[in-house]
Short mmCIF file of C-alpha atoms in Angstrom, two decimals:
data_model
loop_
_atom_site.label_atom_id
_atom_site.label_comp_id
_atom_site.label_asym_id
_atom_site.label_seq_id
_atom_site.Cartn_x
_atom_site.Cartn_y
_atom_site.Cartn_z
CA UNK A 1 20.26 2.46 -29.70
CA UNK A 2 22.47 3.81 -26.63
CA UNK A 3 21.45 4.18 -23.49
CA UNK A 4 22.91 5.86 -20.76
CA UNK A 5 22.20 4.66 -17.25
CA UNK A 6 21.51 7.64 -14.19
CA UNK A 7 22.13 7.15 -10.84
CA UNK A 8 23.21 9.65 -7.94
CA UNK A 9 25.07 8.78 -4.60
CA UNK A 10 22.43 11.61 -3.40
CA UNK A 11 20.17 8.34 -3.00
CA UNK A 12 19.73 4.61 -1.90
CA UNK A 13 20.67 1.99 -4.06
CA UNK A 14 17.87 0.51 -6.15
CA UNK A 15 16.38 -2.41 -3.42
CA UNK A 16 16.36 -4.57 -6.47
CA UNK A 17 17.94 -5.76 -9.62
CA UNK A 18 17.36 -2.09 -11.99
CA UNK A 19 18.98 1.18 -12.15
CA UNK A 20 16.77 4.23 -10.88
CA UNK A 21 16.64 6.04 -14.26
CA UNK A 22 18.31 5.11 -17.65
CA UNK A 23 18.28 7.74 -20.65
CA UNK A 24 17.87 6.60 -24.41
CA UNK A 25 18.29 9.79 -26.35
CA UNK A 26 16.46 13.06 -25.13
CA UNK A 27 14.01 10.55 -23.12
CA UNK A 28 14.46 9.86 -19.41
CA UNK A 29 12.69 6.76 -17.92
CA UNK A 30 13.00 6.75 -14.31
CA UNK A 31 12.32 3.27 -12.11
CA UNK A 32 9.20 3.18 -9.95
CA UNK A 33 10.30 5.39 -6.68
CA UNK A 34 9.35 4.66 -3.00
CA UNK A 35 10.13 6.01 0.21
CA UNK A 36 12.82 4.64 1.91
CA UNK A 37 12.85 3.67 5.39
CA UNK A 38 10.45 1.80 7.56
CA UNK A 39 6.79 2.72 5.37
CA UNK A 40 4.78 1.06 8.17
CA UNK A 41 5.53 4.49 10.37
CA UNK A 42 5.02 6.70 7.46
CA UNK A 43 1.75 8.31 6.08
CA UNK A 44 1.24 8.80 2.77
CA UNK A 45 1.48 12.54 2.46
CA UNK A 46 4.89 12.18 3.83
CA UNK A 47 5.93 9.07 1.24
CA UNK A 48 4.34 11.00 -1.48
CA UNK A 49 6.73 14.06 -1.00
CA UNK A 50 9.64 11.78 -0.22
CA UNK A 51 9.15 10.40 -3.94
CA UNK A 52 8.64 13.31 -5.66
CA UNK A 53 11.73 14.85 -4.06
CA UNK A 54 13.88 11.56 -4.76
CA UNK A 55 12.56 11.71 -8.42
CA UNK A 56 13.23 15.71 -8.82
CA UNK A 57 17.17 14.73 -7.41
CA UNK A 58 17.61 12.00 -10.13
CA UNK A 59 16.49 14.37 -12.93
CA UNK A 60 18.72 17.18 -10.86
CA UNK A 61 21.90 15.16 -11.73
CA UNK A 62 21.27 15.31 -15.40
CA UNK A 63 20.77 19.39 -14.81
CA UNK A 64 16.70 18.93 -15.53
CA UNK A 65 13.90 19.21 -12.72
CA UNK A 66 10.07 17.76 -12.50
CA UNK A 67 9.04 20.52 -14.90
CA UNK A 68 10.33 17.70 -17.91
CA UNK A 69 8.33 15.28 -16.84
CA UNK A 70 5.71 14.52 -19.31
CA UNK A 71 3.88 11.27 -17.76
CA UNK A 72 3.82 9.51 -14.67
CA UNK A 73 2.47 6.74 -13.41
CA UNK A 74 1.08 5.88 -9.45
CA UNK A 75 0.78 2.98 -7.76
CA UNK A 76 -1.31 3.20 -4.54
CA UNK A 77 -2.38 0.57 -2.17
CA UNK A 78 -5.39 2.46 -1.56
CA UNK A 79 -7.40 5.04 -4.16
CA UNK A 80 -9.02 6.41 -0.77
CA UNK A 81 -5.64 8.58 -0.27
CA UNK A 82 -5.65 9.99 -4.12
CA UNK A 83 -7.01 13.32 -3.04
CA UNK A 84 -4.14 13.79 -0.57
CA UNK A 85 -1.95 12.27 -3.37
CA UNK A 86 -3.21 15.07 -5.52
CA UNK A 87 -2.56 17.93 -3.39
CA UNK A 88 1.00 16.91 -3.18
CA UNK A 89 1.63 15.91 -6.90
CA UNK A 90 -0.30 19.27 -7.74
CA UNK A 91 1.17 21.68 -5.27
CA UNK A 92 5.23 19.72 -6.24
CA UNK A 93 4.50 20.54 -10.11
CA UNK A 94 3.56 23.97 -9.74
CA UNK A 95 6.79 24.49 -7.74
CA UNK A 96 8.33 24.16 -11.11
CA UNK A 97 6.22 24.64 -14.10
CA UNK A 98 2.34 26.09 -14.69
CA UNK A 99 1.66 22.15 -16.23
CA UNK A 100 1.25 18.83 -15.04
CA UNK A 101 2.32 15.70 -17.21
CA UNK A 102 0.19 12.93 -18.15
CA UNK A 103 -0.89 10.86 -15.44
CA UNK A 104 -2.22 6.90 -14.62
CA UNK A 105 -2.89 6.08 -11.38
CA UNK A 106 -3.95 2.67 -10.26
CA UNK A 107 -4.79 0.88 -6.82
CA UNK A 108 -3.09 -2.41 -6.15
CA UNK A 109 -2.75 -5.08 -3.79
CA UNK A 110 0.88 -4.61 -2.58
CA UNK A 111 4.09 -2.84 -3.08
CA UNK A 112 7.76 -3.23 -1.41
CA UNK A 113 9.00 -2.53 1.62
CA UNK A 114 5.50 -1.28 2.94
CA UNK A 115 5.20 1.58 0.82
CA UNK A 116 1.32 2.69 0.04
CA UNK A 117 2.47 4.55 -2.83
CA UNK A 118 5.28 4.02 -5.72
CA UNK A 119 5.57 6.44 -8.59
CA UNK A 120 7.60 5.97 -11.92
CA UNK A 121 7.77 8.73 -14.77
CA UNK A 122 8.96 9.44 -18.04
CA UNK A 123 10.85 13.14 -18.60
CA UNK A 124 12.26 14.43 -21.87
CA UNK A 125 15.32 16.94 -21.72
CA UNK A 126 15.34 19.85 -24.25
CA UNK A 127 18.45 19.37 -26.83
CA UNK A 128 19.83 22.35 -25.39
CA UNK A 129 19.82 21.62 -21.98
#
């Protein structure tokens, strides 16, 4: 099966061995995303829209958006933030599309650089676009 790896100079290299999204077919998995920077000075409203911004450029350079994103998944250091979390995610969907994709969201101990909040998703683009 071919795969076709995505990557825009609009954005930091990966911090680690992976691409930030590769494409097998019409399906687009895209690495988990976190803000870049220095985390321990940012909250997680503002990390949360950093993401989803970084993730709408990657599907941008493939000429989709976040409205062909059918799941995600979030990783947050702490599930007391998920109602800010939502208001983002929820308010950065409708932006683009009256749906939201399929969702997990789990709590865990850690995640690079600092970041409180990592989020990786799964688009498919249209055969005609």
């Amino acid at each position: 099966m071919m795969s076709k790896i995505i990557s825009t100079k609009k954005l930091p290299n990966p911090i680690g061995p992976y691409v930030p999204a590769i494409q097998i077919q019409n399906f687009i998995f895209l690495s988990g995303q976190i803000s870049q920077g220095d985390n321990t000075k940012k909250n997680i409203s503002t990390q949360t829209q950093e993401i989803l911004t970084n993730i709408n450029i990657i599907l941008e350079s493939i000429n989709i958006n976040v409205s062909n994103i059918i799941k995600t998944t979030i990783f947050m250091i702490n599930l007391k933030d998920i109602n800010i979390v939502n208001d983002i995610y929820k308010n950065f969907f409708f932006k683009y599309s009256n749906n939201l994709p399929a969702r997990s969201c789990v709590e865990v101990s850690k995640l690079p650089q600092y970041a409180k909040i990592e989020i990786e998703a799964i688009a498919f683009k249209h055969p005609k676009s």
